Coordinates of C-alpha atoms and ligand atoms in Angstrom, one line a residue:
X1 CA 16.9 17.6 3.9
X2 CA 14.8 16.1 1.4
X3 CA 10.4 15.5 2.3
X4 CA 11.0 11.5 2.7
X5 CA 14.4 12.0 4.5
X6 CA 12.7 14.3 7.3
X7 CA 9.8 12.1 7.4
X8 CA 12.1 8.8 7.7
X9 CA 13.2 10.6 10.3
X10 CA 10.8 11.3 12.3
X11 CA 9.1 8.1 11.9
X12 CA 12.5 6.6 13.0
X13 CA 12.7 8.6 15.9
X14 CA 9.4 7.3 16.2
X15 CA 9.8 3.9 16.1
X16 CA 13.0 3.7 18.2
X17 CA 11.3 4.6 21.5
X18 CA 8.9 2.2 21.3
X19 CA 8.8 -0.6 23.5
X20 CA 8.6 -4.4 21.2
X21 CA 5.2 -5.2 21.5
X22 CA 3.9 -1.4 20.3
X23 CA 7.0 -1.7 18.0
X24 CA 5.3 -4.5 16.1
X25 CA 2.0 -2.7 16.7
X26 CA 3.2 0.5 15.2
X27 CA 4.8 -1.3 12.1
X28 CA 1.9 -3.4 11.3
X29 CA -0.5 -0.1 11.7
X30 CA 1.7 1.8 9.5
X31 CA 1.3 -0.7 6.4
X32 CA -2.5 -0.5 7.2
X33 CA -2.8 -4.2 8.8
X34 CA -4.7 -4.5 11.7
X35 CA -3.2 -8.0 12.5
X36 CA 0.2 -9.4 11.8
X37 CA 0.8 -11.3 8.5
X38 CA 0.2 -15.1 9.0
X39 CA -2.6 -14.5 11.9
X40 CA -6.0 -15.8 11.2
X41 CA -8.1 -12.9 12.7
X42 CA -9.8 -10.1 10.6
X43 CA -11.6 -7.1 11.4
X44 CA -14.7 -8.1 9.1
X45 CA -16.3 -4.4 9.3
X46 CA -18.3 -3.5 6.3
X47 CA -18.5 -0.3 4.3
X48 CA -21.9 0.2 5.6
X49 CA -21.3 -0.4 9.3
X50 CA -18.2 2.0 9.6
X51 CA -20.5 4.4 7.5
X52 CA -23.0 4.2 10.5
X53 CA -20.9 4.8 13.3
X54 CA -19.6 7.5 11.4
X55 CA -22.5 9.1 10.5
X56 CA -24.2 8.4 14.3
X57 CA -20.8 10.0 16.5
X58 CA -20.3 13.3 13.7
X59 CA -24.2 14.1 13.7
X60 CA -24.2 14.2 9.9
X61 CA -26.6 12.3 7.4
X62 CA -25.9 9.0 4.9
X63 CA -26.2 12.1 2.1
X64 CA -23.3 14.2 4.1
X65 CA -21.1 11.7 4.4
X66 CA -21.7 10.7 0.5
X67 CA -21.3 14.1 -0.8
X68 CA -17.3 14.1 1.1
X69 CA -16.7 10.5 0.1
X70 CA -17.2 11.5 -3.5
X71 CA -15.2 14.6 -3.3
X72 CA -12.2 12.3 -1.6
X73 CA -12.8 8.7 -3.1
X74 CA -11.5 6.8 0.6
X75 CA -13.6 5.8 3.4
X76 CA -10.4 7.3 5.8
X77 CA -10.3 10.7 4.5
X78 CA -13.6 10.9 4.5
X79 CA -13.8 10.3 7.9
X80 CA -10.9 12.9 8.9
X81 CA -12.8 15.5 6.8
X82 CA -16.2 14.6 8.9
X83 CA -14.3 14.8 12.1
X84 CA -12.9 18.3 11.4
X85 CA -15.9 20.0 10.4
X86 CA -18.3 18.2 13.4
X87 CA -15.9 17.1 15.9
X88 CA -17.5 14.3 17.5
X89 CA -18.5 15.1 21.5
X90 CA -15.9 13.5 23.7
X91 CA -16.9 10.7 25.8
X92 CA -17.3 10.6 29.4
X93 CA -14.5 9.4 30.5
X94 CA -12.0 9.9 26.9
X95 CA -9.2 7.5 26.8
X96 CA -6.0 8.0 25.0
X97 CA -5.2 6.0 22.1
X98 CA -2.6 4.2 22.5
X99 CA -1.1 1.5 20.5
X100 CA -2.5 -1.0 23.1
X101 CA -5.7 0.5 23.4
X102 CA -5.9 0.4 19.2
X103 CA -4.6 -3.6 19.2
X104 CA -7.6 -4.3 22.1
X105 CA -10.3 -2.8 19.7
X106 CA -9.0 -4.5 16.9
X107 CA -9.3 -8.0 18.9
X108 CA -12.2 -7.7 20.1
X109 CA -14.0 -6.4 16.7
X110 CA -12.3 -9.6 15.0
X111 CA -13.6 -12.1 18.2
X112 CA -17.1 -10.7 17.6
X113 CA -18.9 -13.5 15.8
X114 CA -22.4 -14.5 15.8
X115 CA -25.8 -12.6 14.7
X116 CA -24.8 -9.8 16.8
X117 CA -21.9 -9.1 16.0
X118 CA -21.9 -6.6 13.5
X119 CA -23.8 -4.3 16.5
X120 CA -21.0 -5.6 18.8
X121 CA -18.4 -4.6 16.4
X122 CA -20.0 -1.2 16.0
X123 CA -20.0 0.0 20.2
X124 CA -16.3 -1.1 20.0
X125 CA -15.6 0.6 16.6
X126 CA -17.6 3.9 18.5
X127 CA -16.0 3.9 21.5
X128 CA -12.6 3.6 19.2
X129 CA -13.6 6.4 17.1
X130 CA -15.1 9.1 19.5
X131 CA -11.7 9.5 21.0
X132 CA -10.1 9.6 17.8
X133 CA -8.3 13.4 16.4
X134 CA -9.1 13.7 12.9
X135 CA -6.3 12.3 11.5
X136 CA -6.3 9.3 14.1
X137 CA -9.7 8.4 13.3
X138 CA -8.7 9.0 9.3
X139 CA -6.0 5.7 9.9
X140 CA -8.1 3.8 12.0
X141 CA -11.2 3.8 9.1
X142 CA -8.5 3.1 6.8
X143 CA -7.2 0.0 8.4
X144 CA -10.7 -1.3 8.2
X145 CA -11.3 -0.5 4.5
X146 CA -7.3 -1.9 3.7
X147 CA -6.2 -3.1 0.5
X148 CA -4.4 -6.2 0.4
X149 CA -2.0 -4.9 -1.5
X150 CA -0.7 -2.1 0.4
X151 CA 0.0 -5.0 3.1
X152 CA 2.0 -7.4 0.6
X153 CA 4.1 -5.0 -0.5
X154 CA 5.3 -3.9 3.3
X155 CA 7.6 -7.2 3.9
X156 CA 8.1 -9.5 0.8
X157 CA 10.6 -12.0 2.5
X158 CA 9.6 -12.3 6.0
X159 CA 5.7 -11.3 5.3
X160 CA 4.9 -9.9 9.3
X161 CA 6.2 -6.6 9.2
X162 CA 6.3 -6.4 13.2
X163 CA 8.9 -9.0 12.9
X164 CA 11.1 -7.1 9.6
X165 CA 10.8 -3.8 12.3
X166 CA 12.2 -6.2 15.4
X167 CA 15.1 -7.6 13.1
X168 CA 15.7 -3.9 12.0
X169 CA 16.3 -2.9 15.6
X170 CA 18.4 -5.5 16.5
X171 CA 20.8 -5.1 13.4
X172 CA 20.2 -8.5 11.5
X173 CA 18.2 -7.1 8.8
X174 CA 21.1 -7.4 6.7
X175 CA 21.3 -11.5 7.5
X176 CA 17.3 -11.2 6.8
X177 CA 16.3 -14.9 5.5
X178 CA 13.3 -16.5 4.7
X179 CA 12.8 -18.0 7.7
X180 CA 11.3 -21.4 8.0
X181 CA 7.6 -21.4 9.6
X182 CA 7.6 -18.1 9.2
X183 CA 5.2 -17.0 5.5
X184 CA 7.1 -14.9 2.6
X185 CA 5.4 -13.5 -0.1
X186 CA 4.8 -15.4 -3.3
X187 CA 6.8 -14.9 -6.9
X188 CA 3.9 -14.3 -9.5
X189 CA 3.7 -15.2 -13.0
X190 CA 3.3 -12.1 -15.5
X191 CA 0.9 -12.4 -18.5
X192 CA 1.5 -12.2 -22.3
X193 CA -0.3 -12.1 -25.1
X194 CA 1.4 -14.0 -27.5
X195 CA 4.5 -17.1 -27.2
X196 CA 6.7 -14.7 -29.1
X197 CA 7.0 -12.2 -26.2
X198 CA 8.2 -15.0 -24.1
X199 CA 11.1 -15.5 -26.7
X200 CA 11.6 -11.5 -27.3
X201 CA 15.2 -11.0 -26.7
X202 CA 17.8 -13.8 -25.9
X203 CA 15.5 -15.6 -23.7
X204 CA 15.9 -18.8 -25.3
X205 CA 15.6 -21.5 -23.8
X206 CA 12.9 -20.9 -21.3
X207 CA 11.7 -23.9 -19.1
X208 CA 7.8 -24.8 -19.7
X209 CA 5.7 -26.0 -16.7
X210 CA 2.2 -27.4 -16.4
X211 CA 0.3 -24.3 -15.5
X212 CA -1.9 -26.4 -12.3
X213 CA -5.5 -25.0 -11.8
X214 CA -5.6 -25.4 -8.0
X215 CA -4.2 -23.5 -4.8
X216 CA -0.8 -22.3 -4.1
X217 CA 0.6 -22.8 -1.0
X218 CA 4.4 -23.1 0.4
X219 CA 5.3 -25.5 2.5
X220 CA 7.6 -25.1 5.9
X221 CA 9.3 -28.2 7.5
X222 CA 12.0 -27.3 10.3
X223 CA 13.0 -29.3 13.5
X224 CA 9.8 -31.5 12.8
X225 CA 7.2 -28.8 12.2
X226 CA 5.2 -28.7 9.3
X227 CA 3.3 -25.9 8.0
X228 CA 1.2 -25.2 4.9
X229 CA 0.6 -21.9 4.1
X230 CA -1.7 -20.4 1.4
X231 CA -2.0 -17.6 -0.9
X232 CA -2.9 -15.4 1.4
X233 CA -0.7 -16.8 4.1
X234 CA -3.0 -18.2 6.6
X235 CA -2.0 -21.8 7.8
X236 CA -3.6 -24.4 5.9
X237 CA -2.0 -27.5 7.4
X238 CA -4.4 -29.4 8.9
X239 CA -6.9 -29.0 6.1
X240 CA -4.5 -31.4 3.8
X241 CA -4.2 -34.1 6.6
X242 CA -3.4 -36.4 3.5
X243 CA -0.4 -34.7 2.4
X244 CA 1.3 -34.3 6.1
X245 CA 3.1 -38.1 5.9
X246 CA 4.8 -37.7 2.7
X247 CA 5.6 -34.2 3.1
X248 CA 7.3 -35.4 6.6
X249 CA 9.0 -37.8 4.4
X250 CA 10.1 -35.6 1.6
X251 CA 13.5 -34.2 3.3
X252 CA 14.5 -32.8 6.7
X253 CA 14.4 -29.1 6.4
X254 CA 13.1 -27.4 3.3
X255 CA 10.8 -24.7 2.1
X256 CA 8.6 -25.8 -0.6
X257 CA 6.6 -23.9 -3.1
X258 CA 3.9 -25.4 -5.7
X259 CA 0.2 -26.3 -6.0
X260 CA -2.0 -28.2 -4.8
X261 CA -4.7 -29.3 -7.1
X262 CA -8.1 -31.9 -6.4
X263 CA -6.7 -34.8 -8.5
X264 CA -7.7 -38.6 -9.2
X265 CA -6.2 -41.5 -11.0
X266 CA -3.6 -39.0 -12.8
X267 CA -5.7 -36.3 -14.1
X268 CA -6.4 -33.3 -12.3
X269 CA -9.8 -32.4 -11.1
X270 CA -11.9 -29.1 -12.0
X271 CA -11.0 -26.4 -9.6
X272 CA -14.6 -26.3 -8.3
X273 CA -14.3 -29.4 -6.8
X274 CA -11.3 -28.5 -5.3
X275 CA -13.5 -25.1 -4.0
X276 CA -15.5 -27.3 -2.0
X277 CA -12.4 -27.6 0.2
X278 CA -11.1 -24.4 0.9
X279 CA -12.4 -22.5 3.6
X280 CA -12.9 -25.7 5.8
X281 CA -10.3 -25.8 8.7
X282 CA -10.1 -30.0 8.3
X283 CA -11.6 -31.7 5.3
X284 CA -13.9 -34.3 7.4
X285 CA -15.2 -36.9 4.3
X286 CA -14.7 -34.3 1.8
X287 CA -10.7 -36.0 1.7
X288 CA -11.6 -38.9 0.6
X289 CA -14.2 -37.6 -2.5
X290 CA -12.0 -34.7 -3.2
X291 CA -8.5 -36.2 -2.8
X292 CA -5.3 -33.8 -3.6
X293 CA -2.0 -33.9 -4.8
X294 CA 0.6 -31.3 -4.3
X295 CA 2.5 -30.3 -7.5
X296 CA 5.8 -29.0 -5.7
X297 CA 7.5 -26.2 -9.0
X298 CA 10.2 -24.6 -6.3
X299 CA 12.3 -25.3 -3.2
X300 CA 13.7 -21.7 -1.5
X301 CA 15.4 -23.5 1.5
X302 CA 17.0 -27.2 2.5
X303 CA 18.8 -28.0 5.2
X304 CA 20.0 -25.0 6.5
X305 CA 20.7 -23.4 3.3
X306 CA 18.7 -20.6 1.3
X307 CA 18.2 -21.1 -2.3
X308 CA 16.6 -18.0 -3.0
X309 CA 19.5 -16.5 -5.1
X310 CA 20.3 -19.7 -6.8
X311 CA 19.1 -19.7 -10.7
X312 CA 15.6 -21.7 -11.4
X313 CA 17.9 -24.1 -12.7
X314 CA 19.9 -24.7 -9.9
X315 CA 16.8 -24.9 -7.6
X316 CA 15.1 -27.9 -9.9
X317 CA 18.1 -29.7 -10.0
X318 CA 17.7 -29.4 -5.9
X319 CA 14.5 -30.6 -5.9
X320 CA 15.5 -33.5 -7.9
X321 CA 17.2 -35.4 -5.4
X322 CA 14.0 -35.2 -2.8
X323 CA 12.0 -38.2 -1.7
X324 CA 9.0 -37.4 -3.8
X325 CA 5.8 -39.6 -3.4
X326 CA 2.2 -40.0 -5.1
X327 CA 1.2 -37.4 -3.7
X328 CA 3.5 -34.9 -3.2
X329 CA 5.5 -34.4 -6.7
X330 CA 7.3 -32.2 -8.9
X331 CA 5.8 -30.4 -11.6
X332 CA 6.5 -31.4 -14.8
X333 CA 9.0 -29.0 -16.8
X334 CA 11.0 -28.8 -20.3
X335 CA 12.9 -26.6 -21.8
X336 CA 11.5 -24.8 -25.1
X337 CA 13.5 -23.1 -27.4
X338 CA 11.0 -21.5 -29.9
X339 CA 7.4 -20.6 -29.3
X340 CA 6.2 -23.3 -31.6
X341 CA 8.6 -25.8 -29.5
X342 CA 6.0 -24.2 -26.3
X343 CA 3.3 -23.9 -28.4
X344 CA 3.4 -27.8 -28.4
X345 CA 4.1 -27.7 -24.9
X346 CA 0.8 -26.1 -24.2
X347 CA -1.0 -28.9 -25.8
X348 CA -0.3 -31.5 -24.1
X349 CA -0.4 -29.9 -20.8
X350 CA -4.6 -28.9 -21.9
X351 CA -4.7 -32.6 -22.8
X352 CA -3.4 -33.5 -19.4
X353 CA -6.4 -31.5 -17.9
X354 CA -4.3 -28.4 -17.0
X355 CA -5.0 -24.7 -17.4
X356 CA -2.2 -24.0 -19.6
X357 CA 1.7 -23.3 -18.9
X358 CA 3.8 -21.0 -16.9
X359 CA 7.2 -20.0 -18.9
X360 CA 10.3 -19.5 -16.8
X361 CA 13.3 -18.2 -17.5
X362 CA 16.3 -20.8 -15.7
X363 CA 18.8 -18.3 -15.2
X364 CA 16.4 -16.0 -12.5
X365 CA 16.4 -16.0 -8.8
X366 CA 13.2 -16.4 -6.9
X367 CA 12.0 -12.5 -6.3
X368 CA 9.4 -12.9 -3.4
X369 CA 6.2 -10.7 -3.9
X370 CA 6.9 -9.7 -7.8
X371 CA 4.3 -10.0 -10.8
X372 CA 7.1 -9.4 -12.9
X373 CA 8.6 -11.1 -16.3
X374 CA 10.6 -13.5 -14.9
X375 CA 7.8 -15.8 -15.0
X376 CA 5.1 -15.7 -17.6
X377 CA 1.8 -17.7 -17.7
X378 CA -0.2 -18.5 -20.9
X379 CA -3.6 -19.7 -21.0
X380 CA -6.2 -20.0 -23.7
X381 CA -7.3 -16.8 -25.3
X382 CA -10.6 -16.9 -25.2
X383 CA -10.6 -14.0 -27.6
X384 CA -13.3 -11.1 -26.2
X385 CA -17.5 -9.9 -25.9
X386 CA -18.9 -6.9 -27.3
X387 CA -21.0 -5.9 -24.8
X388 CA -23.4 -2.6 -23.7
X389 CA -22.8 -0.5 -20.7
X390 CA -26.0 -0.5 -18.7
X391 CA -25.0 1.2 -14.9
X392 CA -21.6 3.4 -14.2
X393 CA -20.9 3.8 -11.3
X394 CA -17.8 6.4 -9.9
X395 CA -14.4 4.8 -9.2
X396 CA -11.8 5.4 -6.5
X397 CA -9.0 7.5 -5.4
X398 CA -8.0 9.5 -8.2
X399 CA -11.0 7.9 -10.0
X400 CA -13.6 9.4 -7.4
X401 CA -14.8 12.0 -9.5
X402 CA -15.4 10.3 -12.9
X403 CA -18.0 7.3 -13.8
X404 CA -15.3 4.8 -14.1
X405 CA -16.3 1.4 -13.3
X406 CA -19.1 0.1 -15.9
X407 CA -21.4 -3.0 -15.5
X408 CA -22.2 -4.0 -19.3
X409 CA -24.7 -6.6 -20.8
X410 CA -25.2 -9.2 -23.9
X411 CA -28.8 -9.6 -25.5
X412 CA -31.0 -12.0 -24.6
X413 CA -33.9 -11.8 -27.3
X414 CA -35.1 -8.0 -27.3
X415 CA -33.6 -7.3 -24.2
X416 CA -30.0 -7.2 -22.1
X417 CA -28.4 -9.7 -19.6
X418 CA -25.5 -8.1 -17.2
X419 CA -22.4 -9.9 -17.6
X420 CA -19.8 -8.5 -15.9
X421 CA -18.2 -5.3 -14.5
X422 CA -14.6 -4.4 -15.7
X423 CA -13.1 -0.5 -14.7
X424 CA -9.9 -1.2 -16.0
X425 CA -8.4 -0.4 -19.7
X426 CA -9.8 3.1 -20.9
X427 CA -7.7 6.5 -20.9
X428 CA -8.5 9.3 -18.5
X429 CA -9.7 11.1 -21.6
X430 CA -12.3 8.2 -22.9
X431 CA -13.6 8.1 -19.2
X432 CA -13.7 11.7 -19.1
X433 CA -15.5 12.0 -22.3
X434 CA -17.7 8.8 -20.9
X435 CA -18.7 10.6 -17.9
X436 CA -19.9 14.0 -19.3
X437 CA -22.2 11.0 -22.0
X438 CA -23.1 8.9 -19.1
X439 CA -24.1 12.1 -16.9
X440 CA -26.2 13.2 -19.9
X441 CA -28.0 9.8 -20.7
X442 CA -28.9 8.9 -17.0
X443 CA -32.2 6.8 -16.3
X444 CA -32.0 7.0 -13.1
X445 CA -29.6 8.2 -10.5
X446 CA -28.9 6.2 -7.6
X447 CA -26.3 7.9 -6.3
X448 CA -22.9 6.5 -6.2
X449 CA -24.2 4.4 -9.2
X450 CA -26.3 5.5 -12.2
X451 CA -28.6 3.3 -14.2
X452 CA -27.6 4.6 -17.9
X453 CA -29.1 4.4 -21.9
X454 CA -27.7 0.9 -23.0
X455 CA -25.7 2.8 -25.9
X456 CA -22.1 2.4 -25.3
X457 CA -20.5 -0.5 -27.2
X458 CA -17.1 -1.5 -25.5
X459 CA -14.9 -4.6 -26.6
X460 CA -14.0 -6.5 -23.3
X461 CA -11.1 -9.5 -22.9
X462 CA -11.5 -11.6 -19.8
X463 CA -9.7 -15.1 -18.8
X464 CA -12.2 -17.5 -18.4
X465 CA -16.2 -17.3 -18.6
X466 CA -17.9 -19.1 -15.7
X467 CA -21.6 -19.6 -14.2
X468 CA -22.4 -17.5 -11.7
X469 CA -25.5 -16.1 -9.9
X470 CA -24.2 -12.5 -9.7
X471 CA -25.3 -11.6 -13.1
X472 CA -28.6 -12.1 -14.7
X473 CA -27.1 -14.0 -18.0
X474 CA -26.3 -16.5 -15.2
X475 CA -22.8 -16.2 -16.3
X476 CA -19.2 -13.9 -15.3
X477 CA -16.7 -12.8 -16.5
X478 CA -13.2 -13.7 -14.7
X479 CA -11.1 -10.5 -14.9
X480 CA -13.0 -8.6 -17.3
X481 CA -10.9 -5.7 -19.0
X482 CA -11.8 -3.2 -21.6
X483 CA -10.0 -3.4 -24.9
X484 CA -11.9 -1.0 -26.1
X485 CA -14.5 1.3 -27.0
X486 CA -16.5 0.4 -30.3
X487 CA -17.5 3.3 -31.1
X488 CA -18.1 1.8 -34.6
X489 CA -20.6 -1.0 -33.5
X490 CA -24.5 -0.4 -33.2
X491 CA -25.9 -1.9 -29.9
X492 CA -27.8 -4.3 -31.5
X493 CA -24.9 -5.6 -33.0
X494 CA -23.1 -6.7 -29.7
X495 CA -22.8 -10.6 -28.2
X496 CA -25.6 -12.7 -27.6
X497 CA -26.6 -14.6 -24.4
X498 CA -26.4 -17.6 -27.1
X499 CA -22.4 -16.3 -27.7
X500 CA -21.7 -16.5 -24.0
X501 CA -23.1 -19.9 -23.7
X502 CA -21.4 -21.0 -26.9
X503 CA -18.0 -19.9 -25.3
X504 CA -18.9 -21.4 -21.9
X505 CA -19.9 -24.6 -23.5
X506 CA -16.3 -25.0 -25.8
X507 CA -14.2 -23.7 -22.8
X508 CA -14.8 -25.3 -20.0
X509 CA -14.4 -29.2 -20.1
X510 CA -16.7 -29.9 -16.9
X511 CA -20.7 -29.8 -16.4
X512 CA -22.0 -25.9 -15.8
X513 CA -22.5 -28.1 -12.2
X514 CA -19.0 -29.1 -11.7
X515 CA -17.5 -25.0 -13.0
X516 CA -20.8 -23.5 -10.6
X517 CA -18.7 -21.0 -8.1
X518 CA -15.6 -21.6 -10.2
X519 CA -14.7 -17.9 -9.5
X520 CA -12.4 -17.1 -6.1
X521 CA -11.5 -14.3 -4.3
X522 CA -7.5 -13.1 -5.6
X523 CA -6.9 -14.1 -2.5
X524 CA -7.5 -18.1 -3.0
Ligands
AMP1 P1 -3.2 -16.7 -12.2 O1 -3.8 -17.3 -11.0 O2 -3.9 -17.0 -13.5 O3 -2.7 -15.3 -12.0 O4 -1.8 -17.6 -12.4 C1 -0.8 -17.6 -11.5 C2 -0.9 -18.7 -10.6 O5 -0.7 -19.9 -11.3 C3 0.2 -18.8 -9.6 O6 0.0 -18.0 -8.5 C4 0.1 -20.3 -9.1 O7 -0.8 -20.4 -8.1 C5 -0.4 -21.0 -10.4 N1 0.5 -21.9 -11.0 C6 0.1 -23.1 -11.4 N2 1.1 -23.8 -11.9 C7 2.2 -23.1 -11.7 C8 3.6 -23.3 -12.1 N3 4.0 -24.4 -12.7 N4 4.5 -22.3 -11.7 C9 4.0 -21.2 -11.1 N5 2.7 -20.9 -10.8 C10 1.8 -21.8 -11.1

C-alpha cells in the first residue's frame, strides 16, 4: 500500500467515526481553518502574541525560540520542537483536547475584542496549549499562523469544507453543485506579458472584457434570499443596500459573478474611493458620495440549472436575456481576433476609465478556484526600477535558512528612499550566492533581519506604483518582483525618487489624494 493510500486511510477511518458537528470540526482543522469558509469570525492572534505564550508555558527565551524558528522557517514546528525538548508542566486540572474543546477556544479567542483582548486571547491560547502533545500544539500554532491559500484550495465548489466532508458521508458528493447561498471559490485571471501569448496557438477569437478596478463579489439569489459575497467570501450584502432592488429584480434564481466598482455618471471611480467602503458593515452617507454599480461578467446558476460546464459563450448569451438595470449590468465584451484587434480593445477600455482588459477564451467552462490560462488579464506595463538592496531579511519554509526577502531603495539626493520589498524571482543559486554577500556586508544584525551595504543593484517589475506611508519615498510598489540582478549597473546609477514620482504622476489618472491607500490586502 502506497504512503498517501495508508494515510487516506487512516484519516478515513478517522473521519467516519466522528459524530457531524466534530466531523465538520475535524475537516475544517485539517485544511488549517479555524472557522468554516463563509463565517465572519477570525482568530486575530499575532506572531508576537503566540511567540509569548510560547515562550512563557516552555520556559525558554525570545532568542530560543528564534534560534528553532530559523532552523524550521514555521511558527507550528517551531512550537512542536519547543514542546519536545521542554515539555510544558501540565496544568492542574489537564483537559483533553477534544475537537469541542479546540472549536470553544477558537470562539472565544475570535469574540475577544477590545483593549484587552490580546491578554484575553493569550490565557485562552495558554490554557489551549499547556495541554497540547507536541504535535497537537504544532497544529494548533499553525492554524493561527494559516495561509489563505492552504484554505482555498481545500473545497473549490462548495468553499466550507465541513459541509464537502458531510456531502462525502452521505454519498452526494458525486451530485456536488454550487449551491446557491452557499460561497465557491472564484475563477482567476492569469497574467501575460505580451497580446501575442493570448493568441499563441488556435485561440483565436478570444472575447475582450473591460478589466473593472473594483471588488469582486458573486451574487446568490434563491427562494427570495439574496446574498453578496466577496473575495474572500464573507457576506457583503447589506453593505450595497443600493444594489439589493435591482438585483431582486434581475431574475428569480441565479448565481452571479462580476464587480462592483465606485462609479458616477458613466465613468468609473478610482478604487480608493471605492476603499472608503469596504470594511464598513452598511455604507451610512458614504452611499450616496460613493455610489456603485455592479458589472455582472458571469452567471454559474439560473433557475435550477448549473451553468458551470456550459462554454463562456453559452453563459453570456444566458446572461443576455436578464432584467439588467443601471446599476446592475453586464460587462462590456467583444470578440478579438488578433492582438492588434485587442490591442485596440485595451484603448478604449483606459479611455473609459478602466484598468485594462481580461481575455477569455469562449469555448472554457468556469473552473472554480483556478489562476489558470483560461482567462488572462492585461494591464499597462509599467516597464520596471532599478533599485538598491538596503535590509534582507530570511524567508520561509524552504526559504528559512537563506536571506531571501530584500527591501531595496531609489536615491533621493545623496541618499536612499525604501520603496518596496519583493522575495520573489531569483534562483536558489543567486540567493544562495546573495546570502553568503549579504552575510559578509552586514551593518548591523538585527536578527531575523539584517541592515546591509546598499551595493546590490536588482531590476524589479511591479503592477502599479501607489502612495503609501510604509516606505520612506512615500511611495509602493504593488506586487513588486525581481527581474533581475544588475550585476552590471553601479549603485549610483539606479532610479531616482524623481523617476518614481515621474511614473506615479503618468500612471495614475487621480490626485496622489484620491490613489492614498490605493493598495489592498489580496484578499479585497
Ligand atoms: P488582479 O486583481 O490584477 O489579479 O486581476 C484579477 C481581478 O480582476 C479579478 O479577480 C476580478 O476581481 C477583476 N476583474 C475585473 N474585471 C474583470 C472581468 N471582466 N473578468 C474577470 N475579472 C475581472
Amino acid at each position: 500500500m502506497s504512503g498517501t493510500q495508508a494515510k487516506v486511510d487512516r484519516l478515513g477511518g478517522y473521519l467516519a467515526g466522528l459524530e457531524e458537528a466534530d466531523l465538520r470540526r475535524a475537516c475544517g482543522y485539517l485544511t488549517g481553518a479555524a472557522f468554516p469558509a463563509g463565517d465572519p469570525r477570525r482568530l486575530q492572534v499575532g506572531w508576537v502574541a503566540i511567540a509569548d505564550v510560547l515562550t512563557e508555558i516552555t520556559g525558554t527565551t525570545q532568542e530560543d525560540l528564534h534560534g528553532v524558528y530559523l532552523a524550521h522557517g514555521d511558527l507550528g514546528a517551531t512550537a512542536s520542537a519547543l514542546f519536545q525538548e521542554h515539555p510544558p508542566a501540565p496544568s492542574l486540572f489537564p483537559r483533553p483536547l477534544t475537537l469541542e474543546a479546540v472549536d470553544g477556544a477558537f470562539g472565544a479567542i475570535a469574540a475577544a475584542q477590545g483593549p484587552a483582548s490580546r491578554r484575553a486571547k493569550q490565557s485562552v491560547l495558554r490554557s489551549l496549549l499547556r495541554d497540547a502533545a507536541p504535535l497537537e500544539a504544532k497544529f494548533l500554532v499553525k492554524t493561527f499562523g494559516r495561509d489563505a491559500d492552504a484554505v482555498r484550495q481545500a473545497a473549490l465548489l462548495v468553499a466550507d469544507p465541513g459541509e464537502v466532508a458531510v456531502r462525502a458521508r452521505a454519498g452526494t458528493l458525486d451530485g456536488v453543485t454550487l449551491t446557491s447561498g452557499s460561497p465557491f471559490r472564484f475563477m482567476l485571471a492569469g497574467s501575460i506579458a505580451t497580446l501575442d501569448e493570448a493568441f499563441a496557438g488556435d485561440a483565436a477569437p478570444l472575447l475582450v472584457e473591460d478589466k473593472y478596478d473594483g471588488i469582486r463579489v458573486q451574487v446568490h439569489r434563491n427562494a427570495g434570499r439574496l446574498v453578496i459575497y466577496s473575495r474572500t467570501l464573507d457576506d457583503v450584502t447589506r453593505a450595497y443596500p443600493e444594489l439589493h432592488v435591482p438585483l431582486e429584480g434581475l431574475a428569480r434564481d441565479y448565481i452571479l459573478d462580476g464587480e462592483i466598482v465606485a462609479w458616477r455618471e458613466d465613468r468609473p471611480l478610482p478604487f480608493g474611493q471605492l476603499q472608503r467602503r469596504l470594511g464598513r458593515l452598511t455604507p451610512g452617507p458614504l452611499a450616496q458620495e460613493v455610489p456603485v454599480v455592479l458589472m455582472a461578467f458571469d452567471l454559474l446558476h439560473l433557475d435550477g440549472r448549473d451553468l458551470l460546464q456550459d462554454s463562456l459563450e453559452a453563459r453570456r448569451a444566458a446572461m443576455t436575456g436578464l432584467a439588467w438595470d443601471e446599476s446592475v449590468r453586464l460587462s462590456r465584451a467583444a470578440p478579438a481576433r488578433t492582438p492588434a484587434e485587442a490591442e485596440a480593445r485595451f484603448h478604449e477600455a483606459r479611455e473609459a476609465g478602466h484598468e485594462g482588459i481580461v481575455l477569455k477564451f469562449p469555448q472554457a467552462s468556469y473552473q472554480p478556484g483556478r489562476r489558470g490560462r483560461l482567462w488572462l488579464k492585461w494591464k499597462p506595463g509599467l516597464g520596471t526600477l532599478d533599485v538598491v538592496v538596503v535590509a534582507a531579511e530570511y524567508g520561509h519554509g524552504k526559504r528559512a535558512r537563506v536571506l531571501s526577502d530584500y527591501t531595496f531603495a531609489v536615491r533621493a539626493g545623496q541618499g536612499l528612499v525604501t520603496i518596496g520589498k519583493a522575495y520573489s524571482g531569483l534562483t536558489d543559486d543567486e540567493i544562495a550566492r546573495l546570502t553568503a554577500w549579504f552575510l559578509a556586508h552586514t551593518v548591523e544584525d538585527l536578527g531575523r533581519v539584517r541592515m546591509v551595504e546598499p551595493r546590490i543593484v536588482l531590476e524589479v517589475a511591479f503592477d502599479k506604483i501607489m502612495m503609501s506611508e510604509r516606505h520612506t519615498s512615500g511611495f509602493a510598489l504593488r506586487f513588486p518582483r525581481i527581474v533581475r540582478l544588475r550585476d552590471d549597473k553601479p549603485p549610483e546609477e539606479i532610479n531616482t525618487l524623481a523617476d518614481a514620482q515621474d511614473l506615479y504622476r503618468r500612471t495614475s489618472g487621480a490626485s496622489p489624494r484620491e490613489r492614498r491607500g490605493k493598495e489592498r490586502p489580496s484578499g479585497a
